[in-house]
Amino acid sequence: MPNRPPSFLLAAVLAVAGAAFVPSPAAFAAGPSVEDLAQAREAVMPHVVSILVVREDFEAGEPKLSVGSGSGTVISAEGHIATNAHVTDKGRSFRVVFGDGREREAILIGQDTAADLAVLKVQGVPTPMPFARFAEADDLRPGETVLAMGAPWGLSNSLSAGVVNNPRRLLVSLFEDEADYEDSLDADAPTGRYYAWIQHDAAIAPGNSGGPLVDLEGRIVGVNTRGMLFGGDLAFAIPADDVKTVVAELIAKGRVQRSTLGLRLRSLRGSGETKGVMVTSVERSGAAAKAGLEPGDRLLSLEGMALDAPQAVDVPAIQRRLAELPAGQAIALRVARGASERTVSVTPEEAGETRGESASFAPFGIAVQALTPAMSERRRLDVDAGLLVASLRAGGPAATARPPLPAGAVLLKVDGQPMAAVADLAPWSAARRPATPVVLEYLADGQRLLSALTPAWGDRSRQPLPELPKAWAGVDVQPIPTSLAQTMGLPSSGFRITRLYPGSALAAAGAKVGDLVTALDGQPLEAVNDSRAELFAQRVREFEIGDRVVFDGLRGTERERWTTTLVASPVPVSGLRTMDVSSLRAQFRELGFHDRVERDLPLDQPGVLLQVVEGGGAAGLAHLKAGDVVVRIAGQTVDGLDRLRPALQAALAGEGERFAIDVLRHGEARIVQIERRWIPETR
């Protein structure tokens, strides 16, 4: 998904965004017949699939999983599916849903962010498969009826109709500086640099991304990629000719290989010139710079073939021609600088990856991205390799290093070892006891700095400070001061019993809910106001566990006396152990007395309480919820925190795609499924 569209469209155009648009009855009356629409639909819709994606991003130094959806089309007998790269980007797993409800796993064959296209291949389906076909010729005309198919908002088998507004459009408005266009794209994954799009007004919405744009002959004429957030009358699709070229290369090679001259171009619009295409920037050490090109030059021809871009929409085709040049083979460019012209020889270089691999590294508490030369050039860095620190875990090792490692820094070395790829961090993955500091060398704000960082391994456990049990009467009470007692018509102030706990000392002596306790061992129990119920517990704690005491009170208007032996108070929440399980992105706590009572569970109920579920973790993705009581993991009983980690490790080491966690929720037994591939350690 691009960072932001051009300013004129900023409020409206988003990848995979759209709003409902319903053509008027009059528009249909003047347009195609119902039979025409039905025939076109039946030619393609049976081959359209919904794509469910588990995506992995990195925030606050940790992985964050999310579930998204898009659309795609089966385009080969072998089960290849064409969709958008922004649907598959950062995907950890893919599942496709056919129109008849069948669900199958799919694998990523390749993706090309520059074209916003990707190819999946469905698994477990007999081949050859029936598939949809692309238009043979690029012959769309403005006003021609087109159909957008897919699963908007996850609603499969959906169709909307519209017309082609412009068969070749670039998202540069009349109101903005064209030179800012590429800056408005995702800097590390630009789309629209090499391709113009079909503009149409068939309504598309989130979930339509990657779905086909179809003409009335039942041919795929494009792949939908963008739409309007408001209005519903502006959508864009990648033309079929471009889709076929990119998809064929992805299927054959897994990627689209391009060359680069190390320059950026813009049209002649507003320049006063009439020939060529304008050079707006030149990379410091790129092929164009080596050949002597400078910003402000105009490219007039390539190997004798004219290069003319009077308007912005003409630029992508020229950039694509340059990108398709064979790397390492010199070409002749006719260049104009001011009034003079000359021919220069330029040798295209192979374009590397626009962005590097991303990952989190828990021992350092950071998320990093491998730096590529293209990323370095865009950031004007003086290094071509390293690990870009994207984010840090709050309170983690990097955030508490001396000095703290800043987000945006480029990690160059760890203990003298160069960092160029995520795999270079592997030597610090295994726990070392005792943990000793490592020295980081990094680039930040143009300076090469050093920092001392102490790694942290494994799940974090909190052992509360020991707390001595105190005397307890086993009740909850409501304070009834004198003023409230008079209003309620009660003969005395005191503390009204509102709940009797299992094992309650007062309950054992015969007290009931609704009784008013007025004195303890002959001393009045005074309620100073109607909110401080803790004063009752404070008076009880003046005695020792096992002391024999006498409570006086009222039941209605009748005086009561309860003689009982005080018992030990249950362990409070603050005294229970907790454990942060990083693999699930969740925090667990010992199951306490009050937890069992509140859930109406037996006092000996085994289990652990799920206290915190972080968004974007495996626990959240499996729909585990804070407050769940975990009783089994993959069939193994979890009777306390000490059994949690061994049971989880055994589950991760098991067979199959997923394992079950048994929980108690709101008095019901639930089973949730966790896919092993959602957990970082199992990748």
XYZ file of C-alpha atoms in Angstrom:
683
model
C 0.000 0.000 0.000
C 1.539 3.351 -0.929
C 2.376 5.718 1.884
C 0.156 8.452 0.539
C -1.358 9.250 -2.854
C -0.848 12.618 -4.541
C -2.207 15.525 -2.535
C -5.242 16.134 -4.758
C -6.387 12.572 -4.098
C -4.971 12.209 -0.568
C -8.302 12.328 1.215
C -9.864 9.837 -1.118
C -7.516 7.381 -2.800
C -6.287 4.456 -0.757
C -5.088 1.034 -1.811
C -7.910 -1.476 -1.202
C -10.293 1.334 -0.258
C -13.680 2.049 -1.711
C -17.280 2.919 -1.031
C -20.563 1.607 -2.310
C -21.648 2.943 -5.696
C -24.932 1.921 -7.258
C -25.539 3.041 -10.854
C -28.958 4.529 -11.429
C -31.677 2.473 -13.169
C -31.478 4.915 -16.066
C -27.776 4.164 -16.477
C -28.499 0.446 -16.717
C -31.331 1.055 -19.164
C -28.933 2.770 -21.526
C -26.155 0.274 -20.948
C -25.629 -3.470 -21.372
C -28.445 -5.965 -20.942
C -28.806 -8.274 -17.990
C -27.871 -11.168 -20.292
C -24.611 -9.408 -21.279
C -23.694 -8.892 -17.640
C -24.603 -12.465 -16.703
C -22.505 -13.968 -19.514
C -19.473 -11.885 -18.566
C -19.926 -12.815 -14.926
C -20.170 -16.537 -15.599
C -17.020 -16.458 -17.719
C -14.825 -15.210 -14.855
C -16.571 -15.318 -11.464
C -16.193 -19.115 -10.962
C -12.415 -18.570 -11.060
C -12.364 -15.658 -8.591
C -11.179 -16.466 -5.056
C -11.058 -14.694 -1.717
C -7.598 -14.598 -0.155
C -7.172 -14.682 3.631
C -3.749 -13.466 4.706
C -1.967 -13.611 8.038
C 0.367 -10.633 7.824
C 3.404 -9.905 9.989
C 4.467 -6.350 10.723
C 6.849 -5.126 13.381
C 5.914 -2.552 15.998
C 7.560 -1.517 19.254
C 10.406 -3.942 18.596
C 8.151 -6.988 18.336
C 6.259 -8.891 15.615
C 2.618 -8.010 15.143
C 0.284 -10.397 13.328
C -2.945 -9.322 11.680
C -5.538 -10.894 9.423
C -6.468 -9.296 6.115
C -8.201 -10.271 2.918
C -8.114 -9.607 -0.776
C -9.235 -11.140 -4.023
C -7.555 -13.014 -6.844
C -8.203 -15.002 -10.000
C -7.071 -18.466 -11.057
C -5.154 -17.813 -14.292
C -3.534 -21.153 -15.121
C -4.328 -24.841 -15.214
C -1.591 -25.363 -12.608
C -3.508 -23.266 -10.071
C -1.659 -19.952 -10.245
C -3.607 -17.012 -8.807
C -3.011 -13.391 -9.796
C -3.529 -10.744 -7.112
C -1.959 -7.536 -5.760
C 1.422 -7.372 -4.069
C -0.104 -5.239 -1.335
C -2.406 -8.203 -0.565
C 0.475 -10.668 -0.174
C 3.105 -8.265 1.160
C 4.531 -9.380 4.524
C 2.205 -12.393 4.445
C 3.072 -15.305 6.729
C 0.338 -17.630 5.451
C -2.281 -17.629 2.719
C -5.617 -19.393 2.433
C -7.869 -19.104 -0.606
C -11.632 -19.555 -0.525
C -13.392 -20.577 -3.727
C -16.877 -19.461 -4.644
C -18.306 -22.860 -3.655
C -16.871 -22.550 -0.125
C -13.786 -24.770 -0.524
C -10.768 -23.512 1.426
C -7.221 -24.380 0.433
C -3.741 -23.317 1.454
C -1.684 -21.342 -1.042
C 2.006 -20.531 -1.356
C 3.593 -17.343 -2.626
C 5.359 -17.807 -5.959
C 6.554 -14.222 -6.225
C 5.547 -10.605 -5.885
C 6.557 -7.368 -7.568
C 5.830 -4.265 -5.528
C 6.737 -1.954 -8.416
C 3.776 -3.313 -10.389
C 1.690 -4.157 -7.292
C 1.245 -7.692 -8.590
C 1.780 -11.090 -7.002
C 1.241 -14.754 -7.849
C 0.046 -17.416 -5.424
C -0.321 -21.110 -6.174
C -3.181 -23.051 -4.637
C -2.313 -26.336 -2.920
C -4.268 -29.575 -2.638
C -6.522 -29.091 -5.682
C -6.522 -31.516 -8.637
C -4.994 -30.153 -11.821
C -5.552 -29.151 -14.537
C -7.830 -26.493 -13.080
C -10.303 -24.355 -15.012
C -9.112 -20.752 -15.211
C -10.009 -17.303 -16.505
C -8.322 -15.678 -19.479
C -6.810 -12.265 -20.109
C -7.765 -10.016 -23.006
C -5.490 -10.626 -25.976
C -5.421 -6.986 -27.077
C -5.153 -3.709 -25.163
C -8.237 -2.206 -26.770
C -10.233 -0.644 -23.925
C -12.017 2.587 -24.793
C -13.435 5.348 -22.559
C -17.109 4.652 -21.875
C -16.802 0.883 -22.247
C -18.638 -1.128 -19.589
C -16.456 -3.071 -17.150
C -17.220 -5.294 -14.159
C -15.231 -5.405 -10.908
C -15.349 -8.845 -9.267
C -14.075 -10.001 -5.914
C -14.839 -9.998 -2.202
C -15.371 -6.431 -0.933
C -15.390 -6.406 2.886
C -14.925 -10.193 2.655
C -18.258 -10.707 0.848
C -17.353 -13.266 -1.816
C -18.906 -13.499 -5.289
C -19.589 -9.765 -5.447
C -19.836 -7.765 -8.647
C -20.145 -4.074 -9.490
C -20.498 -2.404 -12.880
C -19.133 0.826 -14.294
C -17.438 2.331 -17.301
C -13.862 3.060 -18.289
C -13.065 6.712 -17.648
C -9.504 6.619 -18.949
C -7.601 3.530 -20.122
C -4.216 5.078 -19.217
C -4.053 7.225 -16.096
C -1.329 8.313 -13.668
C -2.263 9.641 -10.232
C -0.894 13.111 -10.862
C -3.512 15.840 -10.636
C -3.583 19.207 -12.368
C -3.064 20.845 -8.990
C 0.236 19.352 -7.866
C 3.889 19.374 -8.785
C 4.570 16.265 -10.796
C 8.095 16.072 -9.370
C 6.555 15.092 -6.014
C 4.739 12.093 -7.479
C 7.283 9.411 -6.679
C 7.830 10.931 -3.249
C 4.143 10.295 -2.600
C 4.640 6.562 -3.176
C 6.005 4.136 -0.601
C 9.681 5.090 -0.661
C 10.908 1.495 -0.331
C 8.189 -0.198 -2.408
C 6.954 2.295 -5.024
C 4.067 1.378 -7.287
C 3.181 3.349 -10.375
C 6.766 4.076 -11.368
C 6.633 1.891 -14.473
C 2.908 1.555 -15.169
C -0.141 3.716 -15.823
C -3.549 2.424 -14.762
C -7.078 2.000 -16.063
C -9.369 4.520 -14.394
C -12.960 3.283 -14.078
C -15.991 3.843 -11.869
C -17.047 0.300 -10.979
C -17.274 0.427 -7.184
C -14.498 -1.356 -5.279
C -13.963 -1.560 -1.536
C -11.469 -3.144 0.892
C -11.229 -6.805 -0.118
C -11.596 -6.078 -3.856
C -7.831 -5.613 -4.173
C -6.367 -8.126 -6.597
C -9.736 -8.996 -8.100
C -10.302 -8.907 -11.877
C -11.692 -6.087 -13.973
C -13.692 -7.777 -16.726
C -15.198 -6.548 -19.999
C -18.527 -7.713 -21.435
C -16.769 -10.404 -23.479
C -15.707 -12.119 -20.244
C -12.034 -11.189 -20.611
C -9.826 -9.977 -17.780
C -8.796 -6.488 -18.870
C -7.129 -5.501 -15.594
C -6.452 -6.253 -11.927
C -8.032 -3.823 -9.479
C -5.538 -2.112 -7.211
C -6.950 1.141 -5.823
C -10.255 2.802 -5.156
C -12.043 5.729 -3.615
C -12.660 5.950 0.109
C -15.415 8.491 -0.495
C -17.738 8.857 -3.461
C -17.234 5.435 -5.022
C -16.712 6.792 -8.526
C -12.941 6.558 -8.920
C -11.093 3.246 -9.129
C -7.901 2.022 -10.771
C -6.780 -1.266 -12.292
C -3.481 -2.525 -13.692
C -3.912 -3.143 -17.461
C -4.019 -6.763 -18.602
C -0.999 -6.425 -20.910
C 1.169 -5.322 -17.986
C -0.312 -8.014 -15.737
C 0.449 -10.781 -18.229
C 4.079 -9.691 -18.607
C 4.774 -9.401 -14.889
C 2.855 -12.555 -13.919
C 4.691 -14.645 -16.530
C 8.048 -13.525 -15.137
C 6.973 -14.153 -11.550
C 5.866 -17.678 -12.420
C 9.101 -18.358 -14.327
C 11.613 -16.700 -11.975
C 9.838 -15.722 -8.768
C 10.750 -12.058 -9.296
C 10.899 -9.360 -11.950
C 14.471 -8.426 -12.783
C 15.027 -4.818 -13.793
C 17.970 -2.592 -14.602
C 18.629 0.917 -13.364
C 20.426 3.972 -14.692
C 20.317 5.607 -11.273
C 18.109 8.553 -12.196
C 14.555 9.862 -11.861
C 12.469 11.415 -14.609
C 9.551 13.784 -15.053
C 7.585 15.092 -18.006
C 8.191 18.375 -19.815
C 4.983 19.835 -18.459
C 5.611 23.437 -17.391
C 9.239 23.427 -18.578
C 8.766 25.234 -21.886
C 10.582 22.397 -23.695
C 8.966 20.334 -26.440
C 11.267 17.317 -26.854
C 12.524 14.595 -24.532
C 11.985 13.747 -20.878
C 13.452 15.665 -17.947
C 16.033 14.240 -15.508
C 15.064 15.383 -11.999
C 17.712 13.606 -9.896
C 20.828 11.487 -10.325
C 22.059 8.953 -7.774
C 25.512 9.728 -6.447
C 27.256 6.597 -7.690
C 24.780 5.303 -10.265
C 25.284 4.605 -13.951
C 23.927 8.015 -14.997
C 26.300 9.849 -12.652
C 29.241 7.853 -14.032
C 28.220 8.921 -17.548
C 28.150 12.596 -16.523
C 24.390 13.184 -16.475
C 23.042 15.901 -14.192
C 19.635 17.004 -12.921
C 18.035 19.305 -15.498
C 19.331 17.331 -18.494
C 16.810 16.053 -21.008
C 16.933 12.550 -22.494
C 16.046 12.857 -26.173
C 16.503 9.340 -27.510
C 17.574 5.808 -26.597
C 19.538 3.956 -29.273
C 18.054 6.356 -31.834
C 14.445 5.920 -30.655
C 12.823 9.127 -29.456
C 11.967 9.577 -25.778
C 9.175 12.103 -25.395
C 7.088 12.758 -22.293
C 5.001 15.895 -22.763
C 2.678 14.794 -19.909
C 3.128 12.899 -16.652
C 1.298 9.835 -17.950
C 4.026 9.375 -20.575
C 6.825 8.914 -18.022
C 6.131 5.357 -16.712
C 6.479 3.806 -20.177
C 9.898 5.460 -20.606
C 11.039 4.345 -17.165
C 9.892 0.833 -17.989
C 11.891 0.866 -21.237
C 14.985 1.867 -19.300
C 14.325 -0.767 -16.625
C 14.048 -3.488 -19.280
C 17.510 -2.765 -20.719
C 19.997 -5.613 -20.213
C 22.344 -4.931 -17.299
C 26.018 -4.555 -18.197
C 25.385 -3.719 -21.865
C 26.214 -0.121 -22.832
C 23.521 1.920 -24.569
C 23.598 5.265 -26.345
C 21.556 8.141 -24.939
C 21.076 11.428 -26.752
C 21.124 14.113 -24.064
C 20.331 17.827 -24.138
C 21.767 20.308 -21.645
C 20.500 23.786 -22.277
C 20.908 24.480 -25.996
C 23.576 21.815 -26.590
C 23.109 18.145 -27.384
C 25.452 15.216 -27.094
C 25.444 11.412 -27.154
C 26.652 9.597 -24.071
C 27.274 5.915 -23.406
C 25.600 4.565 -20.270
C 25.862 1.046 -18.890
C 22.708 -0.035 -17.028
C 23.264 -1.785 -13.715
C 21.198 -4.569 -12.244
C 18.594 -3.146 -9.891
C 18.801 -4.836 -6.533
C 16.016 -5.339 -4.035
C 14.304 -2.089 -3.138
C 13.983 -3.109 0.498
C 15.554 -5.671 2.783
C 14.187 -8.393 5.049
C 12.461 -7.295 8.253
C 12.485 -9.163 11.559
C 12.377 -8.653 15.299
C 15.224 -9.699 17.566
C 13.956 -10.314 21.086
C 17.356 -10.556 22.891
C 18.032 -6.925 21.908
C 14.389 -5.799 21.996
C 14.467 -4.337 18.479
C 12.842 -4.728 15.081
C 15.260 -4.308 12.195
C 15.283 -4.171 8.417
C 18.283 -5.129 6.320
C 19.583 -2.047 4.530
C 19.826 -2.224 0.739
C 21.825 0.166 -1.466
C 18.534 1.574 -2.765
C 17.335 2.266 0.782
C 20.671 3.842 1.635
C 20.521 6.107 -1.413
C 17.015 7.296 -0.586
C 18.100 8.117 2.980
C 21.374 9.725 1.885
C 23.411 7.415 4.121
C 27.145 6.909 3.675
C 26.879 3.119 4.157
C 25.344 0.517 1.856
C 24.930 -2.292 4.408
C 23.647 -2.592 7.947
C 20.469 -3.198 9.910
C 18.038 -0.299 10.084
C 16.506 -0.146 13.577
C 12.803 0.278 12.830
C 11.454 0.235 16.415
C 12.344 -0.692 19.996
C 10.515 -2.522 22.762
C 9.739 -0.130 25.602
C 11.995 -0.965 28.538
C 13.845 -3.573 26.476
C 17.624 -4.036 26.221
C 18.102 -1.550 23.355
C 15.936 1.062 25.046
C 17.960 0.758 28.265
C 21.389 0.391 26.640
C 24.136 2.887 27.494
C 23.423 5.101 25.633
C 19.976 3.970 24.398
C 19.839 2.861 20.776
C 17.617 5.297 18.829
C 14.975 4.225 16.317
C 16.210 5.017 12.808
C 19.806 4.149 13.614
C 21.736 1.782 11.352
C 23.334 -1.055 13.301
C 26.763 -1.665 11.751
C 28.558 -4.065 14.114
C 27.932 -6.183 17.219
C 31.070 -6.999 19.205
C 33.056 -6.132 16.081
C 31.060 -8.447 13.780
C 29.612 -6.661 10.695
C 25.821 -6.595 10.373
C 24.480 -6.819 6.807
C 21.580 -9.289 7.077
C 19.096 -10.341 9.746
C 20.889 -13.697 9.958
C 24.014 -11.927 11.220
C 22.298 -11.536 14.615
C 22.060 -15.332 15.045
C 25.146 -15.716 17.303
C 23.339 -13.699 20.000
C 20.109 -15.705 19.833
C 21.171 -18.403 22.314
C 21.081 -17.540 25.998
C 24.393 -16.843 27.706
C 24.554 -17.038 31.490
C 25.422 -14.768 33.060
C 24.325 -12.166 30.540
C 27.205 -9.843 29.691
C 27.059 -6.590 27.700
C 27.778 -6.503 23.981
C 29.148 -3.473 22.154
C 27.070 -2.049 19.327
C 28.443 0.228 16.658
C 25.770 2.198 14.844
C 25.173 5.178 12.592
C 22.766 7.889 13.821
C 22.451 11.534 12.766
C 25.606 11.208 10.681
C 27.685 9.982 13.648
C 29.246 6.578 14.248
C 28.472 5.794 17.873
C 29.056 2.974 20.354
C 26.654 1.578 22.931
C 26.754 -1.164 25.558
C 23.690 -3.445 25.538
C 22.914 -6.371 27.834
C 20.782 -8.956 25.978
C 17.786 -10.614 27.614
C 16.666 -14.138 26.712
C 13.533 -16.144 27.366
C 10.171 -15.340 28.863
C 9.993 -12.791 31.629
C 8.609 -13.962 34.975
C 7.660 -11.800 37.936
C 8.035 -13.226 41.411
C 6.058 -11.036 43.829
C 7.481 -10.061 47.173
C 6.368 -12.488 49.891
C 3.322 -11.293 51.804
C 2.277 -12.800 55.117
C -1.339 -13.979 55.261
C -3.632 -12.012 57.538
C -6.731 -12.788 59.558
C -9.890 -12.915 57.461
C -13.588 -13.221 58.225
C -14.483 -14.470 54.721
C -17.058 -11.851 53.777
C -17.588 -8.784 51.620
C -19.388 -5.946 53.338
C -21.152 -2.659 52.624
C -20.537 0.212 55.086
C -23.736 1.618 56.602
C -22.993 4.888 58.466
C -25.506 6.352 60.938
C -27.067 8.764 58.447
C -27.661 5.970 55.915
C -28.974 3.611 58.631
C -31.580 6.199 59.625
C -32.672 6.667 56.019
C -33.004 2.921 55.538
C -34.842 2.455 58.823
C -32.078 0.306 60.372
C -31.663 0.379 64.153
C -27.884 0.757 64.042
C -24.900 1.581 61.865
C -22.290 -1.062 60.964
C -21.259 -3.226 58.046
C -23.839 -5.181 56.042
C -22.712 -8.606 54.733
C -23.015 -8.683 50.926
C -21.188 -11.929 50.134
C -20.020 -15.047 51.971
C -16.942 -16.745 50.514
C -16.229 -20.472 50.598
C -14.466 -21.216 53.888
C -15.860 -18.048 55.466
C -15.368 -17.863 59.250
C -18.557 -15.839 59.694
C -20.530 -18.236 57.492
C -19.332 -21.144 59.603
C -20.744 -19.329 62.632
C -24.158 -18.925 60.999
C -23.988 -15.397 59.524
C -25.968 -14.739 56.333
C -25.998 -12.241 53.486
C -27.980 -9.201 54.654
C -26.909 -9.413 58.290
C -25.583 -6.172 59.792
C -22.339 -6.609 61.773
C -22.090 -3.951 64.498
C -19.267 -5.006 66.863
C -16.129 -7.149 67.076
C -15.127 -8.559 70.455
C -17.254 -5.959 72.202
C -15.863 -2.975 70.304
C -18.271 -1.125 67.953
C -17.589 -1.389 64.210
C -18.135 2.157 63.045
C -18.717 2.938 59.366
C -17.450 6.506 58.912
C -19.033 6.838 55.449
C -20.757 4.708 52.822
C -17.632 3.987 50.732
C -14.838 2.761 53.029
C -15.570 -0.957 53.250
C -11.898 -1.647 53.955
C -12.294 -0.398 57.534
C -14.020 -3.696 58.397
C -11.046 -5.733 57.082
C -8.610 -3.471 58.945
C -10.342 -4.167 62.262
C -10.327 -7.914 61.582
C -6.589 -7.830 60.756
C -5.864 -6.496 64.245
C -6.311 -10.111 65.354
C -4.211 -13.168 64.499
C -5.079 -16.118 62.314
C -6.701 -18.725 64.596
C -7.937 -16.213 67.160
C -11.377 -16.958 68.618
C -13.513 -13.817 68.243
C -17.124 -12.724 68.710
C -19.074 -10.661 66.190
C -22.309 -8.919 67.225
C -24.957 -7.821 64.800
C -28.538 -7.635 63.653
C -30.719 -9.776 61.426
C -33.592 -7.500 60.712
C -34.442 -6.224 64.205
C -33.194 -9.334 65.997
C -29.801 -9.228 67.690
C -27.315 -11.941 66.677
C -23.946 -13.102 68.016
C -21.476 -15.137 65.981
C -18.485 -16.763 67.650
C -15.871 -18.003 65.209
C -12.195 -18.664 64.559
C -10.519 -16.305 62.070
C -8.914 -17.941 59.025
C -6.056 -16.899 56.726
C -6.868 -14.462 53.954
C -6.501 -15.687 50.356
C -3.397 -14.574 48.471
C -4.192 -11.209 46.814
C -3.630 -10.651 43.102
C -0.480 -8.660 43.893
C 0.974 -11.753 45.523
C 0.454 -14.108 42.569
C 3.215 -14.935 40.104
C 2.996 -13.799 36.478
C 4.797 -14.860 33.313
C 5.167 -13.055 29.986
C 5.210 -15.597 27.150
C 6.803 -13.817 24.192
C 5.958 -16.540 21.673
C 2.234 -15.995 22.283
C 2.522 -12.258 23.058
C 0.525 -12.829 26.238
C 0.875 -12.583 29.996
C -0.301 -15.364 32.320
C -0.908 -15.354 36.083
C -1.419 -17.954 38.737
C -5.072 -18.772 39.285
C -6.078 -17.324 42.648
C -8.876 -17.854 45.133
C -10.895 -14.866 43.922
C -10.431 -15.872 40.268
C -12.087 -19.212 40.986
C -14.879 -17.691 43.048
C -15.720 -15.039 40.439
C -15.935 -17.731 37.753
C -17.898 -20.158 39.951
C -15.102 -22.716 39.649
C -14.142 -25.377 42.199
C -11.562 -24.078 44.653
C -9.159 -26.768 43.442
C -9.698 -25.965 39.737
C -6.319 -26.268 37.977
C -5.235 -23.776 35.340
C -3.595 -20.414 34.734
C -5.277 -17.085 34.078
C -4.638 -15.289 30.812
C -4.142 -11.764 32.134
C -3.005 -9.756 29.072
C -3.368 -10.489 25.346
C -1.302 -8.194 23.142
C -2.712 -7.181 19.782
C -0.870 -8.746 16.899
C 0.344 -11.846 18.730
C -0.459 -15.514 18.227
C -2.795 -15.518 21.245
C -4.793 -12.592 19.894
C -4.921 -14.063 16.416
C -6.400 -17.256 17.891
C -9.077 -15.157 19.669
C -7.827 -15.941 23.157
C -9.096 -13.261 25.547
C -7.938 -11.691 28.781
C -9.757 -13.478 31.603
C -9.634 -16.929 29.970
C -8.506 -19.770 32.225
C -6.130 -22.052 30.329
C -6.496 -25.659 31.485
C -4.833 -27.688 28.701
C -2.370 -27.119 25.869
C -2.271 -29.773 23.162
C -3.892 -32.250 25.569
C -1.450 -31.625 28.431
C -2.951 -30.396 31.693
C -1.729 -26.976 32.800
C -2.275 -26.956 36.565
C -0.078 -23.925 37.238
C 2.570 -21.580 35.825
C 5.300 -24.185 36.257
C 3.505 -26.430 33.756
C 2.765 -23.677 31.226
C 6.129 -23.449 29.494
C 6.765 -27.251 29.233
C 3.268 -27.800 27.826
C 3.741 -25.026 25.279
C 7.166 -26.314 24.239
C 5.750 -29.808 23.750
C 2.897 -28.391 21.662
C 5.299 -26.479 19.427
C 7.398 -29.592 18.921
C 4.364 -31.617 17.848
C 3.121 -32.500 14.394
C 0.489 -30.803 12.294
C -0.291 -27.239 11.355
C -1.983 -26.272 14.625
C -2.561 -27.274 18.228
C -5.463 -26.772 20.617
C -5.675 -24.742 23.808
C -8.566 -25.593 26.148
C -9.903 -22.642 28.111
C -12.762 -21.808 30.456
C -14.586 -18.602 29.508
C -17.753 -17.264 31.144
C -18.526 -20.681 32.578
C -18.105 -22.423 29.225
C -15.387 -24.731 27.987
C -13.835 -23.461 24.752
C -11.208 -24.830 22.403
C -9.101 -22.425 20.349
C -6.638 -23.388 17.646
C -3.186 -21.857 17.256
C -1.249 -22.337 14.043
C 2.383 -23.150 14.718
C 3.564 -20.852 11.936
C 2.069 -17.863 13.773
C 4.740 -18.283 16.445
C 8.155 -16.787 15.570
C 10.218 -19.649 17.033
C 8.550 -22.140 14.674
C 9.250 -20.321 11.399
